[in-house]
Tab-separated table of C-alpha atoms in Angstrom:
chain	number	residue	atom	x	y	z
B	586	MET	CA	54.236	87.960	44.984
B	587	LYS	CA	53.373	91.448	43.779
B	588	LYS	CA	50.241	91.859	41.693
B	589	THR	CA	52.187	93.192	38.666
B	590	ALA	CA	54.471	90.147	38.619
B	591	TRP	CA	51.512	87.782	38.879
B	592	ARG	CA	49.796	89.483	35.889
B	593	CYS	CA	52.960	89.088	33.796
B	594	LEU	CA	52.880	85.342	34.494
B	595	CYS	CA	49.176	84.594	34.347
B	596	GLY	CA	47.510	87.646	32.835
B	597	ALA	CA	45.374	86.904	29.797
B	598	ARG	CA	46.614	89.532	27.345
B	599	PRO	CA	50.120	88.150	26.445
B	600	TRP	CA	48.723	84.678	25.768
B	601	VAL	CA	45.821	86.013	23.732
B	602	ARG	CA	48.232	87.980	21.516
B	603	LEU	CA	50.440	84.897	21.033
B	604	LEU	CA	47.485	82.717	20.130
B	605	GLN	CA	46.156	85.301	17.695
B	606	THR	CA	49.582	85.527	16.025
B	607	ILE	CA	49.789	81.749	15.551
B	608	LEU	CA	46.275	81.502	14.163
B	609	ARG	CA	47.015	84.274	11.640
B	610	LEU	CA	49.956	82.304	10.240
B	611	SER	CA	49.255	80.443	7.001
B	612	PRO	CA	49.321	76.755	7.886
B	613	PRO	CA	51.236	74.363	5.664
B	614	ARG	CA	49.105	72.583	3.160
B	615	ARG	CA	49.134	68.934	2.189
B	616	LEU	CA	47.757	67.028	-0.709
B	617	GLY	CA	44.459	65.347	0.051
B	618	SER	CA	43.189	62.058	-1.317
B	619	ASP	CA	41.093	64.012	-3.785
B	620	GLY	CA	44.120	65.783	-5.129
B	621	ARG	CA	43.232	69.083	-3.451
B	622	HIS	CA	45.337	70.872	-0.882
B	623	SER	CA	43.887	71.095	2.666
B	624	ALA	CA	45.016	72.748	5.890
B	625	SER	CA	46.773	70.432	8.361
B	626	SER	CA	44.553	70.300	11.483
B	627	ALA	CA	47.346	68.583	13.398
B	628	PHE	CA	49.613	71.572	12.856
B	629	LEU	CA	47.083	73.883	14.497
B	630	PHE	CA	46.035	71.514	17.249
B	631	VAL	CA	49.498	70.610	18.619
B	632	PRO	CA	50.745	74.164	19.326
B	633	PHE	CA	47.311	75.032	20.697
B	634	LEU	CA	47.627	72.191	23.242
B	635	ALA	CA	51.141	73.317	24.135
B	636	ILE	CA	49.898	76.853	24.859
B	637	VAL	CA	47.038	75.570	27.007
B	638	ALA	CA	49.401	73.303	28.970
B	639	LEU	CA	51.892	76.113	29.555
B	640	LEU	CA	49.160	78.533	30.595
B	641	THR	CA	47.615	75.999	32.990
B	642	THR	CA	50.978	75.126	34.546
B	643	SER	CA	51.991	78.750	34.982
B	644	CYS	CA	48.696	79.891	36.424
B	645	SER	CA	48.464	76.999	38.843
B	646	ALA	CA	51.835	77.856	40.340
B	647	GLN	CA	51.718	78.581	44.028
B	648	ILE	CA	51.923	82.210	45.090
B	649	PRO	CA	54.994	82.575	47.330
B	650	GLY	CA	54.068	82.942	50.968
B	651	LYS	CA	50.637	81.359	50.568
B	652	PRO	CA	50.243	77.774	51.890
B	653	GLU	CA	49.057	75.169	49.438
B	654	ASN	CA	46.499	73.777	51.876
B	655	PRO	CA	45.857	76.413	54.542
B	656	ALA	CA	44.450	74.905	57.730
B	657	PRO	CA	40.853	75.979	58.377
B	658	SER	CA	40.541	78.382	61.280
B	659	LEU	CA	37.587	78.408	63.655
B	660	SER	CA	36.377	81.754	64.901
B	661	LEU	CA	35.374	82.349	68.496
B	662	THR	CA	31.741	82.476	67.328
B	663	GLN	CA	31.961	79.076	65.621
B	664	LEU	CA	33.345	77.542	68.810
B	665	GLU	CA	30.545	79.003	70.934
B	666	LYS	CA	27.340	77.864	69.295
B	667	GLY	CA	24.438	78.449	71.634
B	668	THR	CA	23.113	81.331	73.718
B	669	GLU	CA	25.805	83.369	75.401
B	670	LEU	CA	25.022	84.319	79.001
B	671	PHE	CA	28.271	85.753	80.331
B	672	ARG	CA	31.635	86.762	78.864
B	673	ASP	CA	34.834	87.926	80.531
B	674	ASP	CA	38.154	88.783	78.876
B	675	PHE	CA	39.628	89.713	82.302
B	676	SER	CA	40.674	93.169	81.133
B	677	ASP	CA	38.574	94.525	84.009
B	678	THR	CA	39.959	93.260	87.318
B	679	GLN	CA	36.708	94.036	89.129
B	680	THR	CA	34.426	91.437	87.532
B	681	GLY	CA	34.287	89.386	90.707
B	682	TRP	CA	36.593	86.370	90.342
B	683	GLN	CA	37.881	85.483	93.792
B	684	PRO	CA	41.647	85.974	94.216
B	685	ILE	CA	43.646	83.581	96.410
B	686	GLU	CA	47.175	83.968	97.750
B	687	ASN	CA	48.643	81.417	100.156
B	688	ALA	CA	51.344	78.766	100.407
B	689	ASP	CA	49.389	76.352	98.211
B	690	ALA	CA	48.007	78.505	95.430
B	691	THR	CA	47.742	81.861	93.705
B	692	PHE	CA	44.573	82.826	91.827
B	693	ALA	CA	44.663	86.360	90.420
B	694	TYR	CA	43.959	88.687	87.520
B	695	LYS	CA	47.209	89.060	85.610
B	696	ASP	CA	48.199	90.611	82.277
B	697	GLY	CA	44.682	90.617	80.853
B	698	GLY	CA	43.914	87.035	81.909
B	699	PHE	CA	43.138	85.062	85.056
B	700	ARG	CA	46.021	83.098	86.512
B	701	LEU	CA	45.706	79.808	88.392
B	702	LEU	CA	48.941	78.659	90.035
B	703	ILE	CA	49.208	75.532	92.202
B	704	LYS	CA	52.394	75.187	94.272
B	705	THR	CA	51.666	72.002	96.244
B	706	PRO	CA	51.996	68.478	94.756
B	707	ARG	CA	48.789	66.669	93.804
B	708	LEU	CA	46.524	69.536	94.791
B	709	HIS	CA	43.303	70.358	92.921
B	710	GLY	CA	41.872	73.866	92.820
B	711	SER	CA	39.011	75.651	91.103
B	712	ALA	CA	37.806	79.215	90.620
B	713	LEU	CA	34.061	79.521	90.050
B	714	VAL	CA	32.447	82.148	87.873
B	715	PRO	CA	31.362	85.183	89.916
B	716	PRO	CA	27.702	85.396	90.974
B	717	SER	CA	25.521	87.464	88.684
B	718	THR	CA	25.911	91.156	89.471
B	719	ALA	CA	24.682	94.406	88.010
B	720	LYS	CA	28.112	94.814	86.424
B	721	ALA	CA	28.222	91.288	85.025
B	722	PRO	CA	24.641	89.974	84.900
B	723	TYR	CA	23.700	86.575	83.569
B	724	GLU	CA	20.944	84.029	84.022
B	725	SER	CA	21.826	80.665	85.539
B	726	THR	CA	20.954	77.589	83.476
B	727	HIS	CA	20.935	73.838	84.008
B	728	ASP	CA	22.372	72.958	80.596
B	729	GLN	CA	25.702	74.732	80.329
B	730	PHE	CA	28.647	75.257	78.056
B	731	VAL	CA	31.898	76.972	78.942
B	732	SER	CA	34.635	77.939	76.510
B	733	VAL	CA	37.953	79.511	77.424
B	734	ASP	CA	41.503	80.016	76.159
B	735	THR	CA	44.207	78.259	78.178
B	736	LYS	CA	47.967	78.695	78.210
B	737	HIS	CA	50.295	76.555	80.338
B	738	MET	CA	52.866	79.116	81.459
B	739	ALA	CA	55.203	77.192	83.787
B	740	GLY	CA	55.845	73.731	85.139
B	741	ALA	CA	56.660	70.415	83.495
B	742	ALA	CA	54.707	69.831	80.271
B	743	ASN	CA	53.885	66.271	81.347
B	744	GLU	CA	52.786	67.380	84.820
B	745	GLY	CA	49.602	69.151	85.829
B	746	LEU	CA	46.097	69.337	84.420
B	747	TYR	CA	43.862	72.305	83.664
B	748	GLY	CA	40.408	72.889	82.270
B	749	VAL	CA	36.807	73.658	83.110
B	750	ALA	CA	34.538	72.891	86.058
B	751	CYS	CA	30.772	72.583	85.567
B	752	ARG	CA	27.663	71.640	87.552
B	753	ALA	CA	29.492	72.919	90.610
B	754	THR	CA	27.788	73.245	93.981
B	755	ASP	CA	31.018	74.756	95.354
B	756	ASN	CA	34.784	74.562	94.789
B	757	LEU	CA	34.900	70.974	96.078
B	758	ASN	CA	32.001	69.396	94.147
B	759	HIS	CA	31.849	69.538	90.355
B	760	TYR	CA	32.600	67.826	87.079
B	761	TYR	CA	36.059	68.531	85.703
B	762	LEU	CA	36.867	68.426	81.972
B	763	TRP	CA	40.590	68.852	81.470
B	764	ILE	CA	43.652	68.622	79.256
B	765	ALA	CA	47.409	68.479	79.869
B	766	SER	CA	50.264	69.927	77.855
B	767	ASN	CA	51.423	66.458	76.808
B	768	GLY	CA	48.148	65.868	74.938
B	769	SER	CA	46.375	63.950	77.681
B	770	PHE	CA	42.735	64.694	78.560
B	771	GLY	CA	39.878	63.461	80.704
B	772	ILE	CA	36.502	63.955	82.385
B	773	ASP	CA	36.346	63.456	86.156
B	774	LYS	CA	33.847	63.882	88.958
B	775	TYR	CA	34.891	65.581	92.195
B	776	ARG	CA	33.145	65.186	95.544
B	777	GLU	CA	34.459	67.007	98.593
B	778	GLY	CA	37.606	67.897	96.718
B	779	ARG	CA	38.439	64.302	95.792
B	780	ASP	CA	38.477	62.761	92.336
B	781	THR	CA	35.840	60.115	93.050
B	782	LEU	CA	34.947	58.971	89.534
B	783	VAL	CA	36.852	58.994	86.249
B	784	LEU	CA	34.292	59.226	83.457
B	785	ALA	CA	36.610	59.364	80.432
B	786	ASN	CA	40.190	58.269	79.673
B	787	PRO	CA	41.175	56.455	82.913
B	788	LYS	CA	44.676	57.396	84.099
B	789	GLY	CA	44.965	59.797	81.158
B	790	VAL	CA	46.770	57.260	79.002
B	791	GLU	CA	45.189	58.423	75.735
B	792	ARG	CA	46.579	61.436	73.910
B	793	SER	CA	44.808	63.768	71.496
B	794	GLU	CA	46.428	65.308	68.437
B	795	SER	CA	43.981	68.204	68.790
B	796	VAL	CA	45.797	69.436	71.900
B	797	ARG	CA	48.601	71.864	71.119
B	798	ARG	CA	51.479	70.695	73.260
B	799	GLY	CA	54.238	72.227	75.328
B	800	LEU	CA	54.598	75.264	77.540
B	801	GLY	CA	53.184	78.456	76.047
B	802	ALA	CA	50.824	76.665	73.653
B	803	MET	CA	47.317	78.136	73.434
B	804	ASN	CA	44.324	75.780	73.510
B	805	ARG	CA	40.673	76.755	73.254
B	806	LEU	CA	38.478	74.503	75.397
B	807	ARG	CA	34.736	74.035	75.245
B	808	ALA	CA	32.940	71.912	77.827
B	809	GLU	CA	29.263	71.015	77.575
B	810	CYS	CA	27.292	69.723	80.571
B	811	VAL	CA	23.682	68.907	79.711
B	812	GLY	CA	20.858	66.648	80.866
B	813	GLY	CA	20.606	65.143	84.321
B	814	MET	CA	16.954	66.019	84.847
B	815	GLY	CA	14.716	63.271	86.240
B	816	SER	CA	15.921	59.891	84.989
B	817	GLU	CA	18.001	61.438	82.193
B	818	PRO	CA	21.782	60.988	82.646
B	819	THR	CA	24.163	63.925	82.639
B	820	ARG	CA	26.036	64.177	79.342
B	821	LEU	CA	29.516	65.698	79.375
B	822	THR	CA	31.510	66.617	76.262
B	823	LEU	CA	34.974	68.142	75.880
B	824	TYR	CA	36.162	69.962	72.757
B	825	VAL	CA	39.676	71.273	72.106
B	826	ASN	CA	40.346	73.765	69.322
B	827	GLY	CA	37.010	72.887	67.726
B	828	HIS	CA	37.448	69.092	67.873
B	829	LYS	CA	35.503	66.749	70.142
B	830	ILE	CA	37.997	64.640	72.096
B	831	ALA	CA	35.988	63.133	74.980
B	832	GLU	CA	32.432	62.459	76.068
B	833	ALA	CA	30.862	60.659	78.997
B	834	THR	CA	27.582	60.160	80.849
B	835	ASP	CA	26.799	60.027	84.550
B	836	GLU	CA	23.618	58.517	85.967
B	837	ASP	CA	24.152	60.189	89.353
B	838	ASP	CA	24.038	63.914	88.665
B	839	LEU	CA	25.858	66.105	91.165
B	840	LEU	CA	23.171	68.744	91.380
B	841	ASN	CA	19.892	66.947	91.983
B	842	GLU	CA	18.343	69.016	89.180
B	843	SER	CA	19.558	72.421	90.390
B	844	ASN	CA	21.554	74.632	88.042
B	845	GLY	CA	24.948	74.856	89.703
B	846	SER	CA	27.907	76.987	88.690
B	847	VAL	CA	30.863	76.732	86.326
B	848	GLY	CA	34.464	77.812	86.491
B	849	LEU	CA	38.123	77.087	85.902
B	850	GLY	CA	40.070	74.125	87.250
B	851	ILE	CA	43.704	73.156	87.795
B	852	ASP	CA	45.737	70.282	89.255
B	853	ALA	CA	49.395	70.017	90.149
B	854	GLY	CA	51.194	66.759	89.508
B	855	LYS	CA	54.041	65.279	91.494
B	856	LEU	CA	56.349	68.080	90.423
B	857	PRO	CA	54.699	71.476	90.940
B	858	PRO	CA	54.221	74.243	90.116
B	859	THR	CA	51.436	74.176	87.557
B	860	ASP	CA	50.853	77.703	86.278
B	861	VAL	CA	48.088	78.391	83.739
B	862	THR	CA	46.563	81.594	82.365
B	863	PHE	CA	42.919	81.615	81.245
B	864	ASP	CA	41.347	84.198	78.924
B	865	ASN	CA	38.211	84.951	76.880
B	866	PHE	CA	35.866	83.058	79.166
B	867	VAL	CA	32.330	82.439	77.877
B	868	LEU	CA	29.390	80.838	79.701
B	869	GLY	CA	26.325	79.912	77.703
B	870	LYS	CA	23.462	77.551	77.063
B	871	PRO	CA	24.009	75.000	74.252
C-alpha cells in the first residue's frame, strides 16, 4: 500500500481532530443526588472507547503484500559461524577443481557453479577441494566445516543423494553427509569407495521438513567434522538451511589424526542420472 493511503487510514491527525471535536461538545447533564447537575462520565467514556477500538483495528490491519508472519531468513554469514579458510563461487573456472568426463560421470564448471553428474546406477563420486595454491590459498585444519548451496537439476526426485565429503584421504575414503530431494538425509563412512558404515538414519527412512524438496529446489548444507584426536571420537553434524537434522560419532576416525580434505559428493540411485549443481562453497574451522 502506498504511504499516502496508509497515512489516511492510520495517521494521527484525523483522529486527533475528531477527538478534540467530541471533547469540545457540551455533554448532557443529569441531576445528581445532591440536586446539582453533573456531567455524565459515561457519555464521554463510551465514545472514547469506540474511537480507540476503531483506531486500533484500523492501524493493526495488514499492509497488502506484506506477510503476517514472515519466515526468518538466515544470511550466508549466519550459516558459516567459524573461521573461513577458503571460498569459491565457481565464477572463475581456474580455481583448481578437477573436471571429469567419461561414460560414468561428468564433473565440470558450469553456469557459475560446479556440476556433478552421475550416469551409472548406484555409483558414488566425489570432487575434493583443490590443494592450496597461490591463487586460492588456505590452511588445512583437522576440525572442519563445509557449507555449500545445492540444486538437484535432473533425475528422479526420490533417486540419488548429494552432499559434502569431509576428513577425506582421497576420493574413495571419507565421511559423507548427504540429503536427497525427497527429504531423506544421512551420514555415512566410505572406505575404498564403499559405504562401509551408516552413522545416521539407516536406509534413509527418515525425512526432514528442513529439506526443500523436488527438482530445482535450493538447499544450503553445512557439515561439521570435529574431534577424532587421541581417544576422542569424531563428531559429525549435518545442517540444512540453518537447521540441524543429523549428528553422529565415530570411534574409529578415518584420518589417524591427520587433517584430510573436504569436497562435494554425489550418488546415483537405481535410475540415473543424478545431476546436481553446487555453488558458494565455503571451507572453514568451526
